[in-house]
Amino acid sequence: MSEQNSEKRYDPEDTTLKFVNRPDDLDPLPPEDGDEQLSAEMSCGHAVKPESLTGWCRSLLDQGQYTFKCPAPTVGTEQCGAEWPYTEVRRLAALTAEEMLDFEMKLARLAAARFCDFKACPGCKTYVEREALDNLCFQCTICKESNKPTKQFCWQCLKPWKGRAPRSDRCDNDDCSDKDLELLKGCGTITLSQVAGVGPVPSIRACPTCGLKVEHDKTGCKNILCPRCKVEFCFVCLKLTRQCLQTSSYFIACSSGIAPRQTAMPIWNRR
């Protein structure tokens, strides 16, 4: 790969890339007259240039997404949605060493935040993991060792801990509330059109095993596989799939009916 006028360009001698004579599918603007910059084809078939691919993937990371999906339009306003592996993005975006470090640090942090209970301590800004998932009162050992004022903070509102401990619902700070729980209580409803006899259900559920918020794509059966704990459960009755199927089936209503909106977050016992 080479750079010219601070803009990344492909090396025309690079035989590992498939060059195509098409405009950049990630750039909504038509190419300028005389623009002879090469485009390369991604695994999904869409054409990209290194600058646009870098910019798109960086924007996804900045939005808190750690998977890279193709935004190129296919039919009408629908996006391609194909997922690109990071190794492909790294190569076709012609990432510099500095960009690779930035991308990989963000990827690691976002993945850890999704699959583990990590947050940045409001005092020392170090990412710490909460092991006691039933206790919101967290003591940062790094702050304690460096004698910083923020030793104990609330895992929910990230303010210095106030009130008795341990507690699993909230601390005594006035604005401390569980935003995930509020979302579960106030989200809209969806209809699973392929499941007979089931009316509207909440559009967001917390996995009954690990508590991860998940959505149903409204197609197929009523069951969903949690991407974090890999446990399958019924989006309608919230029972584990093997329990639901004892008295029901994939495409008919559950014998116990539709589970109400969740009023408590399940706590994942990983130990």
One Martini backbone bead per residue (centre of mass of N, CA, C, O) as a GRO file, in nm:
protein
  271
    1MET     BB    1   0.100   0.033   0.016
    2SER     BB    2   0.017   0.381  -0.049
    3GLU     BB    3   0.093   0.732  -0.034
    4GLN     BB    4  -0.088   1.039  -0.143
    5ASN     BB    5  -0.147   1.323  -0.013
    6SER     BB    6  -0.244   1.167   0.260
    7GLU     BB    7  -0.368   0.935   0.081
    8LYS     BB    8  -0.488   0.636   0.056
    9ARG     BB    9  -0.346   0.366  -0.143
   10TYR     BB   10  -0.317   0.132  -0.366
   11ASP     BB   11  -0.124  -0.127  -0.479
   12PRO     BB   12  -0.112  -0.241  -0.807
   13GLU     BB   13   0.090  -0.497  -0.719
   14ASP     BB   14  -0.127  -0.627  -0.544
   15THR     BB   15  -0.225  -0.972  -0.553
   16THR     BB   16  -0.432  -0.993  -0.292
   17LEU     BB   17  -0.613  -0.812  -0.463
   18LYS     BB   18  -0.934  -0.709  -0.597
   19PHE     BB   19  -0.972  -0.529  -0.870
   20VAL     BB   20  -1.205  -0.262  -0.965
   21ASN     BB   21  -1.419  -0.085  -1.213
   22ARG     BB   22  -1.550   0.091  -0.955
   23PRO     BB   23  -1.714   0.252  -0.746
   24ASP     BB   24  -1.753   0.356  -0.430
   25ASP     BB   25  -1.992   0.214  -0.210
   26LEU     BB   26  -1.926   0.417   0.051
   27ASP     BB   27  -1.956   0.661  -0.153
   28PRO     BB   28  -2.205   0.895  -0.235
   29LEU     BB   29  -2.006   1.031  -0.414
   30PRO     BB   30  -1.892   1.111  -0.696
   31PRO     BB   31  -1.635   1.098  -0.882
   32GLU     BB   32  -1.384   1.269  -0.979
   33ASP     BB   33  -1.228   1.409  -1.217
   34GLY     BB   34  -0.949   1.198  -1.264
   35ASP     BB   35  -1.013   0.961  -1.079
   36GLU     BB   36  -0.774   0.674  -1.042
   37GLN     BB   37  -0.851   0.522  -0.803
   38LEU     BB   38  -0.854   0.231  -0.659
   39SER     BB   39  -1.058  -0.053  -0.634
   40ALA     BB   40  -1.186  -0.293  -0.400
   41GLU     BB   41  -1.298  -0.617  -0.315
   42MET     BB   42  -1.503  -0.750  -0.112
   43SER     BB   43  -1.650  -1.039   0.007
   44CYS     BB   44  -1.947  -0.915  -0.076
   45GLY     BB   45  -1.873  -0.731  -0.362
   46HIS     BB   46  -1.786  -0.457  -0.270
   47ALA     BB   47  -1.660  -0.141  -0.324
   48VAL     BB   48  -1.341   0.005  -0.220
   49LYS     BB   49  -1.161   0.240  -0.023
   50PRO     BB   50  -0.945   0.302   0.226
   51GLU     BB   51  -1.072   0.564   0.342
   52SER     BB   52  -1.373   0.475   0.362
   53LEU     BB   53  -1.328   0.221   0.532
   54THR     BB   54  -1.196   0.354   0.771
   55GLY     BB   55  -1.424   0.555   0.839
   56TRP     BB   56  -1.653   0.351   0.884
   57CYS     BB   57  -1.517   0.173   1.106
   58ARG     BB   58  -1.464   0.403   1.304
   59SER     BB   59  -1.764   0.480   1.347
   60LEU     BB   60  -1.846   0.213   1.475
   61LEU     BB   61  -1.659   0.228   1.719
   62ASP     BB   62  -1.774   0.506   1.822
   63GLN     BB   63  -2.068   0.351   1.862
   64GLY     BB   64  -1.990   0.055   1.999
   65GLN     BB   65  -1.894  -0.129   1.761
   66TYR     BB   66  -1.730  -0.467   1.694
   67THR     BB   67  -1.868  -0.490   1.415
   68PHE     BB   68  -1.834  -0.524   1.057
   69LYS     BB   69  -2.065  -0.367   0.830
   70CYS     BB   70  -2.217  -0.339   0.535
   71PRO     BB   71  -2.370  -0.030   0.389
   72ALA     BB   72  -2.442  -0.110   0.121
   73PRO     BB   73  -2.661  -0.101  -0.117
   74THR     BB   74  -2.912  -0.301  -0.270
   75VAL     BB   75  -3.235  -0.291  -0.213
   76GLY     BB   76  -3.298   0.007  -0.216
   77THR     BB   77  -3.247   0.074   0.138
   78GLU     BB   78  -3.093  -0.170   0.174
   79GLN     BB   79  -2.846  -0.333   0.337
   80CYS     BB   80  -2.617  -0.565   0.324
   81GLY     BB   81  -2.467  -0.665   0.621
   82ALA     BB   82  -2.204  -0.777   0.592
   83GLU     BB   83  -1.946  -0.941   0.759
   84TRP     BB   84  -1.628  -0.826   0.851
   85PRO     BB   85  -1.331  -0.911   0.913
   86TYR     BB   86  -1.064  -0.764   1.052
   87THR     BB   87  -0.849  -0.870   0.854
   88GLU     BB   88  -0.986  -0.740   0.608
   89VAL     BB   89  -0.995  -0.449   0.701
   90ARG     BB   90  -0.692  -0.408   0.750
   91ARG     BB   91  -0.613  -0.454   0.449
   92LEU     BB   92  -0.830  -0.265   0.282
   93ALA     BB   93  -0.763  -0.004   0.472
   94ALA     BB   94  -0.463   0.037   0.520
   95LEU     BB   95  -0.352   0.019   0.799
   96THR     BB   96  -0.180   0.158   1.021
   97ALA     BB   97  -0.013   0.113   1.305
   98GLU     BB   98  -0.181   0.322   1.460
   99GLU     BB   99  -0.461   0.221   1.370
  100MET     BB  100  -0.439  -0.067   1.474
  101LEU     BB  101  -0.410   0.004   1.770
  102ASP     BB  102  -0.677   0.156   1.796
  103PHE     BB  103  -0.869  -0.065   1.699
  104GLU     BB  104  -0.777  -0.298   1.900
  105MET     BB  105  -0.844  -0.149   2.161
  106LYS     BB  106  -1.146  -0.107   2.100
  107LEU     BB  107  -1.225  -0.399   2.053
  108ALA     BB  108  -1.145  -0.506   2.333
  109ARG     BB  109  -1.325  -0.318   2.501
  110LEU     BB  110  -1.603  -0.387   2.372
  111ALA     BB  111  -1.597  -0.692   2.418
  112ALA     BB  112  -1.562  -0.681   2.725
  113ALA     BB  113  -1.824  -0.514   2.784
  114ARG     BB  114  -2.017  -0.743   2.671
  115PHE     BB  115  -1.887  -1.024   2.809
  116CYS     BB  116  -1.824  -0.838   3.048
  117ASP     BB  117  -1.793  -0.654   3.366
  118PHE     BB  118  -1.698  -0.353   3.242
  119LYS     BB  119  -1.538  -0.049   3.374
  120ALA     BB  120  -1.470   0.282   3.434
  121CYS     BB  121  -1.319   0.440   3.661
  122PRO     BB  122  -1.391   0.763   3.784
  123GLY     BB  123  -1.100   0.808   3.895
  124CYS     BB  124  -0.858   0.638   3.719
  125LYS     BB  125  -0.985   0.503   3.435
  126THR     BB  126  -0.978   0.212   3.489
  127TYR     BB  127  -1.039  -0.105   3.391
  128VAL     BB  128  -1.293  -0.295   3.554
  129GLU     BB  129  -1.405  -0.587   3.732
  130ARG     BB  130  -1.707  -0.742   3.821
  131GLU     BB  131  -1.783  -1.020   4.031
  132ALA     BB  132  -2.016  -0.906   4.213
  133LEU     BB  133  -2.330  -0.899   4.066
  134ASP     BB  134  -2.498  -0.837   4.356
  135ASN     BB  135  -2.299  -0.569   4.374
  136LEU     BB  136  -2.269  -0.214   4.336
  137CYS     BB  137  -2.037  -0.201   4.534
  138PHE     BB  138  -1.721  -0.063   4.441
  139GLN     BB  139  -1.372  -0.142   4.483
  140CYS     BB  140  -1.086   0.031   4.398
  141THR     BB  141  -0.761  -0.075   4.415
  142ILE     BB  142  -0.610   0.150   4.263
  143CYS     BB  143  -0.710   0.389   4.428
  144LYS     BB  144  -0.621   0.281   4.701
  145GLU     BB  145  -0.310   0.259   4.638
  146SER     BB  146  -0.305   0.582   4.538
  147ASN     BB  147  -0.497   0.759   4.724
  148LYS     BB  148  -0.770   0.807   4.605
  149PRO     BB  149  -1.093   0.916   4.653
  150THR     BB  150  -1.201   0.682   4.460
  151LYS     BB  151  -1.293   0.376   4.603
  152GLN     BB  152  -1.609   0.395   4.608
  153PHE     BB  153  -1.858   0.284   4.371
  154CYS     BB  154  -2.121   0.294   4.152
  155TRP     BB  155  -2.197   0.078   3.893
  156GLN     BB  156  -2.447   0.249   3.783
  157CYS     BB  157  -2.371   0.581   3.830
  158LEU     BB  158  -2.054   0.642   3.904
  159LYS     BB  159  -2.066   0.720   4.200
  160PRO     BB  160  -2.013   0.771   4.499
  161TRP     BB  161  -2.084   0.594   4.752
  162LYS     BB  162  -2.427   0.562   4.894
  163GLY     BB  163  -2.483   0.393   5.170
  164ARG     BB  164  -2.557   0.089   5.195
  165ALA     BB  165  -2.386  -0.235   5.218
  166PRO     BB  166  -2.502  -0.437   5.010
  167ARG     BB  167  -2.636  -0.381   4.668
  168SER     BB  168  -2.857  -0.449   4.367
  169ASP     BB  169  -3.029  -0.178   4.282
  170ARG     BB  170  -2.899   0.075   4.460
  171CYS     BB  171  -2.818   0.377   4.562
  172ASP     BB  172  -2.849   0.704   4.738
  173ASN     BB  173  -2.850   0.842   4.489
  174ASP     BB  174  -3.091   1.018   4.331
  175ASP     BB  175  -3.001   0.925   4.010
  176CYS     BB  176  -3.021   0.622   4.068
  177SER     BB  177  -3.050   0.390   3.793
  178ASP     BB  178  -3.177   0.135   3.582
  179LYS     BB  179  -3.157   0.159   3.246
  180ASP     BB  180  -3.221  -0.129   3.157
  181LEU     BB  181  -3.490  -0.154   3.313
  182GLU     BB  182  -3.631   0.085   3.181
  183LEU     BB  183  -3.623  -0.037   2.897
  184LEU     BB  184  -3.791  -0.293   2.957
  185LYS     BB  185  -4.048  -0.126   3.056
  186GLY     BB  186  -4.056   0.092   2.781
  187CYS     BB  187  -4.073  -0.073   2.548
  188GLY     BB  188  -4.190  -0.197   2.286
  189THR     BB  189  -4.358  -0.392   2.040
  190ILE     BB  190  -4.397  -0.722   1.898
  191THR     BB  191  -4.450  -0.955   1.620
  192LEU     BB  192  -4.472  -1.308   1.573
  193SER     BB  193  -4.587  -1.417   1.274
  194GLN     BB  194  -4.484  -1.741   1.295
  195VAL     BB  195  -4.648  -1.746   1.571
  196ALA     BB  196  -4.905  -1.901   1.696
  197GLY     BB  197  -5.105  -1.722   1.928
  198VAL     BB  198  -4.924  -1.451   1.943
  199GLY     BB  199  -4.886  -1.163   2.072
  200PRO     BB  200  -4.758  -0.903   2.191
  201VAL     BB  201  -4.415  -0.826   2.264
  202PRO     BB  202  -4.146  -0.735   2.390
  203SER     BB  203  -3.863  -0.607   2.215
  204ILE     BB  204  -3.712  -0.646   2.496
  205ARG     BB  205  -3.477  -0.867   2.653
  206ALA     BB  206  -3.354  -1.053   2.921
  207CYS     BB  207  -3.151  -1.280   2.978
  208PRO     BB  208  -3.213  -1.536   3.211
  209THR     BB  209  -2.900  -1.595   3.258
  210CYS     BB  210  -2.718  -1.298   3.204
  211GLY     BB  211  -2.885  -1.013   3.112
  212LEU     BB  212  -2.880  -0.963   2.823
  213LYS     BB  213  -2.974  -0.759   2.578
  214VAL     BB  214  -3.241  -0.851   2.350
  215GLU     BB  215  -3.348  -0.918   2.010
  216HIS     BB  216  -3.594  -0.981   1.779
  217ASP     BB  217  -3.631  -1.030   1.419
  218LYS     BB  218  -3.936  -1.153   1.358
  219THR     BB  219  -3.827  -1.434   1.275
  220GLY     BB  220  -3.938  -1.729   1.302
  221CYS     BB  221  -3.905  -1.840   1.590
  222LYS     BB  222  -3.926  -1.783   1.952
  223ASN     BB  223  -3.629  -1.835   1.965
  224ILE     BB  224  -3.309  -1.754   2.133
  225LEU     BB  225  -2.961  -1.678   2.111
  226CYS     BB  226  -2.730  -1.594   2.322
  227PRO     BB  227  -2.429  -1.419   2.256
  228ARG     BB  228  -2.293  -1.469   2.539
  229CYS     BB  229  -2.393  -1.760   2.683
  230LYS     BB  230  -2.541  -1.963   2.472
  231VAL     BB  231  -2.846  -1.952   2.557
  232GLU     BB  232  -3.158  -2.085   2.499
  233PHE     BB  233  -3.469  -1.896   2.454
  234CYS     BB  234  -3.783  -1.772   2.514
  235PHE     BB  235  -3.930  -1.468   2.413
  236VAL     BB  236  -4.211  -1.513   2.553
  237CYS     BB  237  -4.169  -1.687   2.844
  238LEU     BB  238  -3.847  -1.712   2.938
  239LYS     BB  239  -3.771  -1.990   2.889
  240LEU     BB  240  -3.606  -2.240   2.835
  241THR     BB  241  -3.631  -2.424   2.562
  242ARG     BB  242  -3.649  -2.709   2.698
  243GLN     BB  243  -3.894  -2.620   2.873
  244CYS     BB  244  -4.096  -2.512   2.665
  245LEU     BB  245  -4.100  -2.786   2.483
  246GLN     BB  246  -4.264  -2.969   2.684
  247THR     BB  247  -4.553  -2.776   2.612
  248SER     BB  248  -4.444  -2.709   2.319
  249SER     BB  249  -4.339  -2.513   2.033
  250TYR     BB  250  -4.179  -2.311   1.808
  251PHE     BB  251  -4.486  -2.217   1.651
  252ILE     BB  252  -4.633  -2.186   1.933
  253ALA     BB  253  -4.783  -2.122   2.200
  254CYS     BB  254  -4.745  -2.093   2.525
  255SER     BB  255  -4.871  -2.240   2.807
  256SER     BB  256  -4.786  -1.972   2.996
  257GLY     BB  257  -4.749  -1.753   2.806
  258ILE     BB  258  -4.678  -1.421   2.844
  259ALA     BB  259  -4.431  -1.261   2.966
  260PRO     BB  260  -4.370  -1.016   3.146
  261ARG     BB  261  -4.219  -0.759   3.227
  262GLN     BB  262  -3.921  -0.690   3.348
  263THR     BB  263  -3.813  -0.607   3.707
  264ALA     BB  264  -3.540  -0.779   3.683
  265MET     BB  265  -3.208  -0.855   3.672
  266PRO     BB  266  -3.026  -1.094   3.578
  267ILE     BB  267  -2.779  -1.305   3.732
  268TRP     BB  268  -2.461  -1.405   3.651
  269ASN     BB  269  -2.328  -1.731   3.717
  270ARG     BB  270  -1.989  -1.804   3.628
  271ARG     BB  271  -1.862  -1.991   3.872
   0.00000   0.00000   0.00000
